[in-house]
């Protein structure tokens, strides 16, 4: 019941939150030297903030892009495939050993996972609740860290969360979908200060996740394979 409520809340809150936070990222990028107000909303947009707190560092990333595909359902499926392949992607792209185990019943509508990693840049153990939902006009995926579950304890000092929305962009004249807008927000909490050399190394490693490169490559590769299968005799 608690996980179902968590999903309902995520699906209800995330769309407006993602619109707001990506708009803030657009406004920030236009303030940079050399920015052009005429092209300030040109995509993709990637903005990363590193904030030092009392006893930790928060790293937030906002990424927004257009996926050149006309099916919201297929882009949504590509995003889910990206999350399903996270352990494999971490080994392939970062050389990090990773394993994932399901903590709740596989039949449950909301997935509860534990991810274990062995490498610089990633929290060693994180419990994630994955909420996902698709309608005809919106796709939502929320991966939220659960650091305080007594049944499956983890370190509270380091964790990561992410959220994603997909919205179809339609041709004003025909009403047909011409692309899908992907909004992606990631938050990492590190148990170290911003000047720590280990943190700097960690950020270099996870940059492809933060700046949207990894998920974009994964989604586009999935769609390309889908189209090849569809049109290969």
XYZ file of N, CA and C in Angstrom:
699
model
N 0.824 -1.205 0.000
C 0.000 0.000 0.000
C 0.860 1.257 0.000
N 1.941 1.261 0.815
C 2.803 2.440 0.887
C 3.456 2.727 -0.455
N 3.894 1.671 -1.172
C 4.523 1.865 -2.474
C 3.509 2.368 -3.500
N 2.277 1.893 -3.412
C 1.238 2.360 -4.330
C 0.952 3.842 -4.113
N 0.911 4.265 -2.862
C 0.708 5.685 -2.547
C 1.884 6.507 -3.059
N 3.085 5.964 -2.894
C 4.290 6.638 -3.385
C 4.191 6.863 -4.892
N 3.734 5.850 -5.624
C 3.593 5.975 -7.070
C 2.550 7.023 -7.434
N 1.407 6.991 -6.776
C 0.353 7.964 -7.069
C 0.845 9.388 -6.858
N 1.591 9.600 -5.783
C 2.114 10.928 -5.493
C 3.127 11.359 -6.552
N 4.001 10.442 -6.948
C 5.009 10.761 -7.958
C 4.362 11.141 -9.281
N 3.410 10.329 -9.714
C 2.746 10.576 -10.994
C 1.989 11.895 -10.975
N 1.428 12.252 -9.826
C 0.650 13.490 -9.722
C 1.532 14.734 -9.663
N 2.666 14.635 -8.981
C 3.490 15.817 -8.710
C 4.537 16.077 -9.786
N 5.121 15.012 -10.326
C 6.295 15.172 -11.182
C 6.098 16.036 -12.427
N 5.003 15.909 -13.173
C 4.902 16.693 -14.407
C 5.086 18.191 -14.209
N 4.380 18.788 -13.259
C 4.515 20.234 -13.044
C 5.886 20.570 -12.479
N 6.414 19.701 -11.604
C 7.750 19.927 -11.051
C 8.800 19.907 -12.152
N 8.708 18.950 -13.052
C 9.697 18.838 -14.127
C 9.609 20.018 -15.086
N 8.405 20.459 -15.388
C 8.255 21.639 -16.238
C 8.904 22.858 -15.596
N 8.701 23.008 -14.296
C 9.247 24.159 -13.583
C 10.769 24.110 -13.526
N 11.319 22.957 -13.187
C 12.762 22.882 -12.997
C 13.511 22.954 -14.328
N 12.932 22.429 -15.402
C 13.597 22.563 -16.694
C 13.510 24.000 -17.196
N 12.422 24.689 -16.880
C 12.325 26.106 -17.237
C 13.390 26.907 -16.508
N 13.639 26.585 -15.250
C 14.695 27.255 -14.496
C 16.056 26.997 -15.130
N 16.283 25.780 -15.612
C 17.551 25.455 -16.266
C 17.724 26.255 -17.546
N 16.639 26.404 -18.309
C 16.693 27.224 -19.525
C 17.063 28.657 -19.178
N 16.447 29.201 -18.134
C 16.730 30.577 -17.726
C 18.175 30.744 -17.287
N 18.731 29.731 -16.618
C 20.122 29.814 -16.177
C 21.082 29.773 -17.356
N 20.813 28.906 -18.324
C 21.738 28.780 -19.445
C 21.783 30.051 -20.281
N 20.686 30.788 -20.347
C 20.687 31.999 -21.152
C 21.487 33.128 -20.494
N 21.815 32.971 -19.205
C 22.603 33.989 -18.510
C 24.098 33.819 -18.728
N 24.504 32.670 -19.293
C 25.922 32.437 -19.487
C 26.470 33.358 -20.569
N 27.755 33.757 -20.461
C 28.370 34.584 -21.502
C 28.292 33.893 -22.857
N 27.917 34.679 -23.854
C 27.835 34.135 -25.197
C 26.502 33.506 -25.527
N 25.584 33.467 -24.556
C 24.282 32.874 -24.841
C 23.494 33.797 -25.746
N 22.597 33.219 -26.517
C 21.799 33.960 -27.477
C 20.339 33.829 -27.086
N 19.707 34.926 -26.730
C 18.312 34.867 -26.280
C 17.390 34.352 -27.371
N 17.818 34.508 -28.627
C 16.977 34.026 -29.717
C 16.954 32.503 -29.784
N 18.006 31.860 -29.227
C 18.087 30.408 -29.293
C 18.101 29.790 -27.904
N 17.597 30.521 -26.926
C 17.719 30.073 -25.540
C 16.953 28.788 -25.255
N 15.936 28.477 -26.085
C 15.199 27.250 -25.845
C 15.608 26.138 -26.810
N 16.695 26.340 -27.560
C 17.173 25.292 -28.449
C 17.613 24.093 -27.623
N 17.254 22.915 -28.092
C 17.573 21.688 -27.369
C 18.686 20.934 -28.085
N 19.465 20.120 -27.363
C 19.308 19.777 -25.947
C 19.876 20.835 -25.009
N 19.411 20.793 -23.769
C 19.908 21.668 -22.706
C 20.372 20.788 -21.554
N 21.557 21.079 -21.039
C 22.088 20.343 -19.896
C 22.646 21.339 -18.900
N 22.237 21.217 -17.643
C 22.717 22.131 -16.604
C 23.009 21.337 -15.338
N 24.226 21.486 -14.805
C 24.662 20.755 -13.618
C 25.044 21.742 -12.529
N 24.542 21.515 -11.322
C 24.873 22.333 -10.152
C 25.532 21.459 -9.093
N 26.592 21.989 -8.477
C 27.255 21.321 -7.359
C 27.139 22.237 -6.147
N 26.478 21.766 -5.097
C 26.199 22.587 -3.921
C 26.800 21.954 -2.676
N 27.663 22.703 -1.996
C 28.235 22.232 -0.746
C 27.299 22.506 0.415
N 27.009 21.487 1.199
C 26.170 21.622 2.389
C 27.030 21.432 3.637
N 26.401 21.367 4.794
C 27.148 21.289 6.049
C 28.046 20.064 6.116
N 27.513 18.918 5.715
C 28.281 17.687 5.835
C 28.220 16.818 4.588
N 27.855 17.423 3.448
C 27.733 16.638 2.225
C 27.776 17.564 1.013
N 27.712 16.977 -0.150
C 27.608 17.729 -1.397
C 26.426 17.191 -2.194
N 25.600 18.097 -2.689
C 24.482 17.728 -3.551
C 24.820 18.091 -4.984
N 24.678 17.146 -5.869
C 24.911 17.370 -7.293
C 23.586 17.170 -8.012
N 23.107 18.208 -8.659
C 21.844 18.125 -9.389
C 22.093 18.381 -10.864
N 21.389 17.661 -11.679
C 21.525 17.809 -13.124
C 20.148 17.874 -13.757
N 19.998 18.794 -14.699
C 18.755 18.932 -15.455
C 19.089 18.798 -16.935
N 18.394 17.912 -17.607
C 18.639 17.671 -19.029
C 17.300 17.673 -19.754
N 17.285 18.296 -20.912
C 16.059 18.368 -21.706
C 16.432 18.199 -23.171
N 15.707 17.320 -23.864
C 16.048 17.029 -25.249
C 14.806 16.625 -26.023
N 14.933 16.629 -27.348
C 13.871 16.149 -28.222
C 14.306 14.810 -28.815
N 13.495 13.789 -28.644
C 13.752 12.493 -29.259
C 13.013 12.465 -30.595
N 13.737 12.343 -31.708
C 13.097 12.424 -33.028
C 12.345 11.144 -33.390
N 11.238 10.925 -32.701
C 10.432 9.732 -32.951
C 8.971 10.095 -32.731
N 8.090 9.460 -33.470
C 6.688 9.883 -33.466
C 5.796 9.073 -32.528
N 6.354 8.113 -31.831
C 5.540 7.281 -30.935
C 5.962 7.486 -29.488
N 5.080 8.085 -28.695
C 5.344 8.253 -27.268
C 5.487 6.889 -26.595
N 4.656 5.935 -26.991
C 4.684 4.609 -26.375
C 6.033 3.928 -26.580
N 6.611 4.074 -27.764
C 7.887 3.409 -28.041
C 9.049 4.111 -27.348
N 9.002 5.423 -27.229
C 10.040 6.132 -26.475
C 9.952 5.750 -24.999
N 8.741 5.633 -24.494
C 8.538 5.199 -23.103
C 9.111 3.797 -22.892
N 8.865 2.904 -23.831
C 9.418 1.552 -23.739
C 10.941 1.588 -23.765
N 11.505 2.495 -24.557
C 12.960 2.638 -24.626
C 13.529 3.115 -23.298
N 12.819 4.022 -22.637
C 13.259 4.522 -21.327
C 13.221 3.402 -20.291
N 12.157 2.617 -20.287
C 12.073 1.501 -19.346
C 13.189 0.492 -19.602
N 13.526 0.280 -20.868
C 14.624 -0.632 -21.198
C 15.948 -0.098 -20.665
N 16.114 1.223 -20.697
C 17.328 1.831 -20.137
C 17.454 1.512 -18.652
N 16.383 1.688 -17.909
C 16.431 1.409 -16.475
C 16.623 -0.083 -16.202
N 16.038 -0.932 -17.029
C 16.209 -2.372 -16.852
C 17.659 -2.803 -17.053
N 18.378 -2.072 -17.902
C 19.743 -2.474 -18.261
C 20.811 -1.717 -17.477
N 20.442 -1.051 -16.384
C 21.408 -0.244 -15.633
C 22.641 -1.041 -15.203
N 22.523 -2.228 -14.607
C 23.740 -2.956 -14.224
C 24.665 -3.230 -15.407
N 24.085 -3.629 -16.541
C 24.893 -3.890 -17.733
C 25.546 -2.618 -18.242
N 24.793 -1.514 -18.253
C 25.336 -0.236 -18.724
C 26.471 0.250 -17.838
N 26.363 0.034 -16.545
C 27.407 0.485 -15.627
C 28.698 -0.296 -15.834
N 28.569 -1.577 -16.122
C 29.770 -2.364 -16.416
C 30.380 -1.950 -17.749
N 29.528 -1.736 -18.744
C 30.014 -1.448 -20.088
C 30.626 -0.058 -20.196
N 29.976 0.936 -19.608
C 30.409 2.320 -19.802
C 31.348 2.827 -18.716
N 31.249 2.271 -17.509
C 32.037 2.805 -16.399
C 32.996 1.791 -15.787
N 32.928 0.543 -16.236
C 33.776 -0.484 -15.658
C 33.439 -0.773 -14.211
N 32.197 -0.532 -13.826
C 31.747 -0.702 -12.445
C 30.950 -1.998 -12.323
N 31.334 -2.830 -11.375
C 30.563 -4.034 -11.108
C 29.256 -3.642 -10.420
N 28.159 -4.127 -10.945
C 26.854 -3.765 -10.388
C 25.919 -4.965 -10.435
N 25.096 -5.065 -9.417
C 24.078 -6.114 -9.380
C 22.800 -5.523 -8.799
N 21.680 -6.063 -9.226
C 20.401 -5.541 -8.769
C 19.489 -6.698 -8.384
N 18.783 -6.531 -7.281
C 17.868 -7.574 -6.819
C 16.529 -6.955 -6.458
N 15.471 -7.674 -6.758
C 14.120 -7.206 -6.466
C 13.817 -7.447 -4.992
N 13.319 -6.423 -4.304
C 13.023 -6.527 -2.881
C 11.557 -6.828 -2.599
N 10.703 -6.635 -3.586
C 9.291 -6.974 -3.391
C 8.854 -7.952 -4.475
N 7.625 -8.372 -4.407
C 7.101 -9.365 -5.335
C 7.183 -8.857 -6.766
N 7.634 -9.711 -7.663
C 7.776 -9.311 -9.060
C 6.430 -8.972 -9.691
N 5.348 -9.433 -9.086
C 4.007 -9.143 -9.608
C 3.497 -7.783 -9.131
N 4.183 -7.175 -8.173
C 3.728 -5.897 -7.613
C 3.764 -4.805 -8.680
N 2.797 -3.893 -8.672
C 2.741 -2.840 -9.692
C 3.841 -1.795 -9.558
N 4.444 -1.706 -8.371
C 5.545 -0.765 -8.140
C 6.783 -1.579 -7.783
N 7.874 -1.354 -8.512
C 9.086 -2.142 -8.302
C 9.938 -1.550 -7.186
N 10.457 -2.421 -6.337
C 11.347 -2.022 -5.246
C 12.643 -2.814 -5.410
N 13.728 -2.085 -5.708
C 14.987 -2.713 -6.068
C 16.097 -2.320 -5.099
N 17.093 -3.202 -5.004
C 18.359 -2.854 -4.348
C 19.460 -2.944 -5.399
N 20.232 -1.859 -5.517
C 21.355 -1.816 -6.450
C 22.651 -1.777 -5.657
N 23.539 -2.734 -5.927
C 24.857 -2.778 -5.305
C 25.908 -2.475 -6.363
N 26.822 -1.570 -6.046
C 27.878 -1.216 -6.983
C 29.231 -1.277 -6.296
N 30.253 -1.482 -7.106
C 31.618 -1.545 -6.605
C 32.494 -0.702 -7.516
N 32.512 0.606 -7.250
C 33.304 1.493 -8.081
C 33.163 2.929 -7.648
N 34.168 3.742 -7.965
C 34.150 5.156 -7.617
C 33.043 5.862 -8.386
N 32.347 6.764 -7.701
C 31.340 7.576 -8.367
C 29.914 7.196 -8.045
N 29.721 6.009 -7.468
C 28.375 5.527 -7.229
C 28.206 5.091 -5.778
N 27.037 5.356 -5.183
C 26.771 4.852 -3.829
C 26.894 3.329 -3.816
N 27.492 2.738 -2.777
C 27.707 1.286 -2.775
C 26.425 0.466 -2.742
N 25.423 0.936 -1.994
C 24.151 0.217 -1.905
C 23.010 1.220 -1.800
N 22.041 1.090 -2.691
C 20.883 1.987 -2.673
C 19.619 1.171 -2.927
N 18.592 1.443 -2.143
C 17.264 0.886 -2.402
C 16.462 1.909 -3.200
N 15.873 1.458 -4.296
C 15.104 2.356 -5.156
C 13.672 1.861 -5.321
N 12.741 2.787 -5.257
C 11.369 2.526 -5.685
C 11.219 3.120 -7.076
N 10.784 2.299 -8.009
C 10.603 2.774 -9.376
C 9.122 2.884 -9.684
N 8.681 4.116 -9.931
C 7.293 4.379 -10.300
C 7.261 4.782 -11.766
N 6.390 4.172 -12.534
C 6.297 4.488 -13.957
C 4.837 4.482 -14.380
N 4.503 5.400 -15.285
C 3.114 5.500 -15.737
C 3.080 6.111 -17.133
N 2.180 5.624 -17.955
C 2.044 6.126 -19.321
C 0.583 6.388 -19.636
N 0.312 7.586 -20.178
C -0.998 7.912 -20.726
C -0.794 8.299 -22.187
N -1.853 8.707 -22.843
C -1.727 9.088 -24.253
C -0.954 10.389 -24.440
N -0.785 11.157 -23.364
C -0.125 12.456 -23.491
C 1.087 12.632 -22.581
N 1.434 11.606 -21.791
C 2.522 11.788 -20.834
C 3.094 10.452 -20.377
N 4.423 10.405 -20.329
C 5.119 9.284 -19.715
C 5.896 9.786 -18.515
N 5.845 9.055 -17.402
C 6.520 9.464 -16.168
C 7.305 8.281 -15.613
N 8.552 8.537 -15.230
C 9.362 7.541 -14.533
C 10.051 8.239 -13.368
N 9.956 7.640 -12.185
C 10.573 8.217 -10.988
C 11.324 7.118 -10.257
N 12.613 7.301 -10.086
C 13.451 6.377 -9.330
C 13.852 7.083 -8.045
N 13.256 6.669 -6.927
C 13.437 7.364 -5.658
C 14.199 6.482 -4.675
N 15.198 7.057 -4.020
C 15.976 6.313 -3.033
C 15.194 6.175 -1.730
N 15.282 5.006 -1.121
C 14.664 4.741 0.183
C 15.793 4.403 1.156
N 16.333 5.412 1.855
C 17.504 5.175 2.707
C 17.179 4.745 4.135
N 15.900 4.678 4.482
C 15.549 4.444 5.887
C 14.618 3.246 6.076
N 14.788 2.213 5.263
C 13.976 1.010 5.398
C 14.678 0.048 6.360
N 14.127 -0.180 7.566
C 14.798 -1.062 8.533
C 14.898 -2.508 8.062
N 14.022 -2.916 7.153
C 14.073 -4.288 6.641
C 15.223 -4.487 5.663
N 15.596 -3.401 4.984
C 16.691 -3.456 4.016
C 17.586 -2.241 4.233
N 18.372 -2.234 5.306
C 19.161 -1.044 5.655
C 20.244 -0.734 4.628
N 20.481 0.554 4.435
C 21.563 1.042 3.578
C 22.199 2.234 4.272
N 23.325 2.687 3.740
C 23.935 3.901 4.253
C 23.133 5.116 3.829
N 22.814 5.981 4.759
C 22.028 7.176 4.446
C 22.884 8.291 3.870
N 24.203 8.141 3.908
C 25.079 9.256 3.561
C 25.161 9.494 2.062
N 25.013 8.437 1.258
C 25.146 8.599 -0.183
C 23.991 7.901 -0.889
N 23.353 8.622 -1.816
C 22.287 8.010 -2.587
C 22.028 8.849 -3.825
N 21.215 8.330 -4.729
C 20.861 9.065 -5.932
C 19.390 8.845 -6.237
N 18.770 9.861 -6.820
C 17.383 9.774 -7.262
C 17.297 10.405 -8.646
N 16.292 10.024 -9.404
C 16.115 10.655 -10.709
C 14.639 10.648 -11.082
N 14.296 11.554 -11.972
C 12.922 11.661 -12.453
C 12.951 11.996 -13.933
N 11.940 11.526 -14.643
C 11.895 11.728 -16.091
C 10.447 11.852 -16.538
N 10.223 12.757 -17.477
C 8.911 12.848 -18.117
C 9.086 12.868 -19.627
N 8.085 12.354 -20.311
C 8.051 12.336 -21.770
C 6.739 12.959 -22.225
N 6.825 13.948 -23.100
C 5.617 14.576 -23.630
C 5.712 14.670 -25.147
N 4.666 14.307 -25.863
C 4.703 14.396 -27.324
C 4.652 15.844 -27.799
N 5.452 16.142 -28.792
C 5.418 17.458 -29.437
C 4.666 17.298 -30.755
N 3.593 18.064 -30.903
C 2.704 17.857 -32.039
C 2.815 18.967 -33.081
N 2.581 18.600 -34.304
C 2.522 19.562 -35.400
C 1.231 20.365 -35.253
N 1.329 21.710 -35.151
C 0.118 22.522 -34.961
C -0.896 22.355 -36.084
N -0.405 22.093 -37.290
C -1.313 22.007 -38.431
C -2.059 20.678 -38.493
N -1.363 19.584 -38.175
C -1.964 18.259 -38.334
C -2.358 17.603 -37.013
N -1.753 18.062 -35.912
C -2.007 17.436 -34.622
C -1.262 16.137 -34.418
N -0.413 15.775 -35.374
C 0.343 14.532 -35.265
C 1.624 14.748 -34.464
N 2.034 13.715 -33.747
C 3.277 13.782 -32.974
C 4.467 13.776 -33.919
N 5.371 14.752 -33.741
C 6.558 14.828 -34.589
C 7.838 14.500 -33.817
N 7.779 14.571 -32.490
C 8.915 14.196 -31.653
C 8.411 14.064 -30.220
N 9.302 13.630 -29.344
C 8.951 13.469 -27.932
C 9.959 14.245 -27.091
N 9.458 15.130 -26.235
C 10.327 15.912 -25.353
C 10.651 15.107 -24.102
N 11.942 14.947 -23.858
C 12.424 14.206 -22.690
C 12.989 15.189 -21.681
N 12.465 15.147 -20.474
C 12.994 15.950 -19.366
C 13.555 14.992 -18.317
N 14.772 15.291 -17.863
C 15.516 14.333 -17.016
C 16.198 15.108 -15.903
N 15.926 14.733 -14.657
C 16.540 15.389 -13.497
C 17.167 14.316 -12.614
N 18.414 14.546 -12.212
C 19.143 13.596 -11.372
C 19.694 14.328 -10.157
N 19.630 13.676 -9.003
C 20.224 14.213 -7.775
C 21.122 13.154 -7.155
N 22.375 13.543 -6.902
C 23.311 12.690 -6.166
C 23.654 13.374 -4.848
N 23.680 12.598 -3.782
C 24.155 13.089 -2.490
C 25.438 12.349 -2.142
N 26.523 13.123 -1.956
C 27.821 12.540 -1.633
C 28.230 12.922 -0.215
N 28.790 11.974 0.493
C 29.225 12.200 1.863
C 30.645 12.768 1.883
N 30.828 13.876 1.196
C 32.120 14.558 1.134
C 31.881 15.987 0.669
N 32.893 16.825 0.797
C 32.742 18.229 0.442
C 33.138 18.467 -1.016
N 32.707 19.601 -1.601
C 32.925 19.834 -3.030
C 34.380 19.793 -3.471
N 35.298 20.201 -2.596
C 36.704 20.237 -2.989
C 37.424 18.911 -2.888
N 36.757 17.877 -2.428
C 37.393 16.572 -2.248
C 37.793 15.985 -3.610
N 39.065 15.592 -3.772
C 39.505 15.011 -5.054
C 38.706 13.774 -5.453
N 38.265 12.997 -4.465
C 37.465 11.807 -4.771
C 36.138 12.204 -5.407
N 35.540 13.296 -4.917
C 34.285 13.772 -5.497
C 34.501 14.234 -6.933
N 35.583 14.965 -7.161
C 35.870 15.430 -8.521
C 36.018 14.254 -9.475
N 36.704 13.210 -9.011
C 36.850 12.011 -9.841
C 35.499 11.352 -10.065
N 34.682 11.318 -9.028
C 33.355 10.716 -9.138
C 32.505 11.437 -10.179
N 32.562 12.764 -10.170
C 31.755 13.540 -11.113
C 32.222 13.333 -12.546
N 33.521 13.158 -12.736
C 34.025 12.859 -14.072
C 33.450 11.538 -14.576
N 33.349 10.579 -13.668
C 32.863 9.253 -14.048
C 31.373 9.282 -14.391
N 30.574 9.948 -13.563
C 29.113 9.911 -13.756
C 28.608 10.997 -14.702
N 29.496 11.791 -15.263
C 29.056 12.884 -16.140
C 28.134 12.411 -17.270
N 28.401 11.278 -17.923
C 27.475 10.852 -18.985
C 26.053 10.601 -18.492
N 25.905 10.275 -17.202
C 24.561 10.143 -16.634
C 23.970 11.516 -16.376
N 24.773 12.390 -15.776
C 24.284 13.715 -15.406
C 23.881 14.536 -16.620
N 24.700 14.509 -17.671
C 24.429 15.397 -18.808
C 23.475 14.797 -19.841
N 22.939 13.615 -19.549
C 21.942 13.024 -20.437
C 22.490 12.200 -21.578
N 23.818 12.128 -21.717
C 24.397 11.398 -22.845
C 24.021 9.918 -22.825
N 24.087 9.307 -21.638
C 23.880 7.861 -21.563
C 22.439 7.479 -21.865
N 21.489 8.172 -21.262
C 20.093 7.811 -21.510
C 19.689 8.140 -22.943
N 20.217 9.233 -23.505
C 19.902 9.575 -24.890
C 20.422 8.507 -25.839
N 21.675 8.087 -25.628
C 22.259 7.054 -26.481
C 21.479 5.750 -26.366
N 21.072 5.404 -25.148
C 20.337 4.161 -24.931
C 18.969 4.198 -25.604
N 18.252 5.312 -25.435
C 16.920 5.440 -26.027
C 17.000 5.417 -27.551
N 17.934 6.167 -28.109
C 18.062 6.228 -29.570
C 18.481 4.876 -30.145
N 19.364 4.162 -29.428
C 19.783 2.838 -29.886
C 18.606 1.861 -29.877
N 17.791 1.929 -28.838
C 16.613 1.061 -28.740
C 15.663 1.323 -29.908
N 15.409 2.593 -30.184
C 14.479 2.946 -31.262
C 15.044 2.544 -32.621
N 16.349 2.742 -32.801
C 16.979 2.356 -34.061
C 16.849 0.853 -34.300
N 17.085 0.056 -33.271
C 16.943 -1.392 -33.398
C 15.491 -1.772 -33.679
N 14.578 -1.062 -33.044
C 13.154 -1.325 -33.260
C 12.771 -1.070 -34.713
N 13.250 0.038 -35.258
C 12.934 0.385 -36.645
C 13.586 -0.583 -37.621
N 14.808 -1.016 -37.312
C 15.477 -1.974 -38.184
C 14.715 -3.292 -38.233
N 14.237 -3.735 -37.073
C 13.457 -4.972 -37.031
C 12.147 -4.821 -37.797
N 11.570 -3.632 -37.699
C 10.267 -3.397 -38.319
C 10.359 -3.372 -39.838
N 11.451 -2.804 -40.358
C 11.545 -2.602 -41.802
C 12.516 -3.549 -42.493
N 13.079 -4.506 -41.739
C 13.943 -5.500 -42.370
C 13.082 -6.638 -42.911
N 13.229 -6.949 -44.200
C 12.405 -8.017 -44.799
C 12.651 -9.365 -44.117
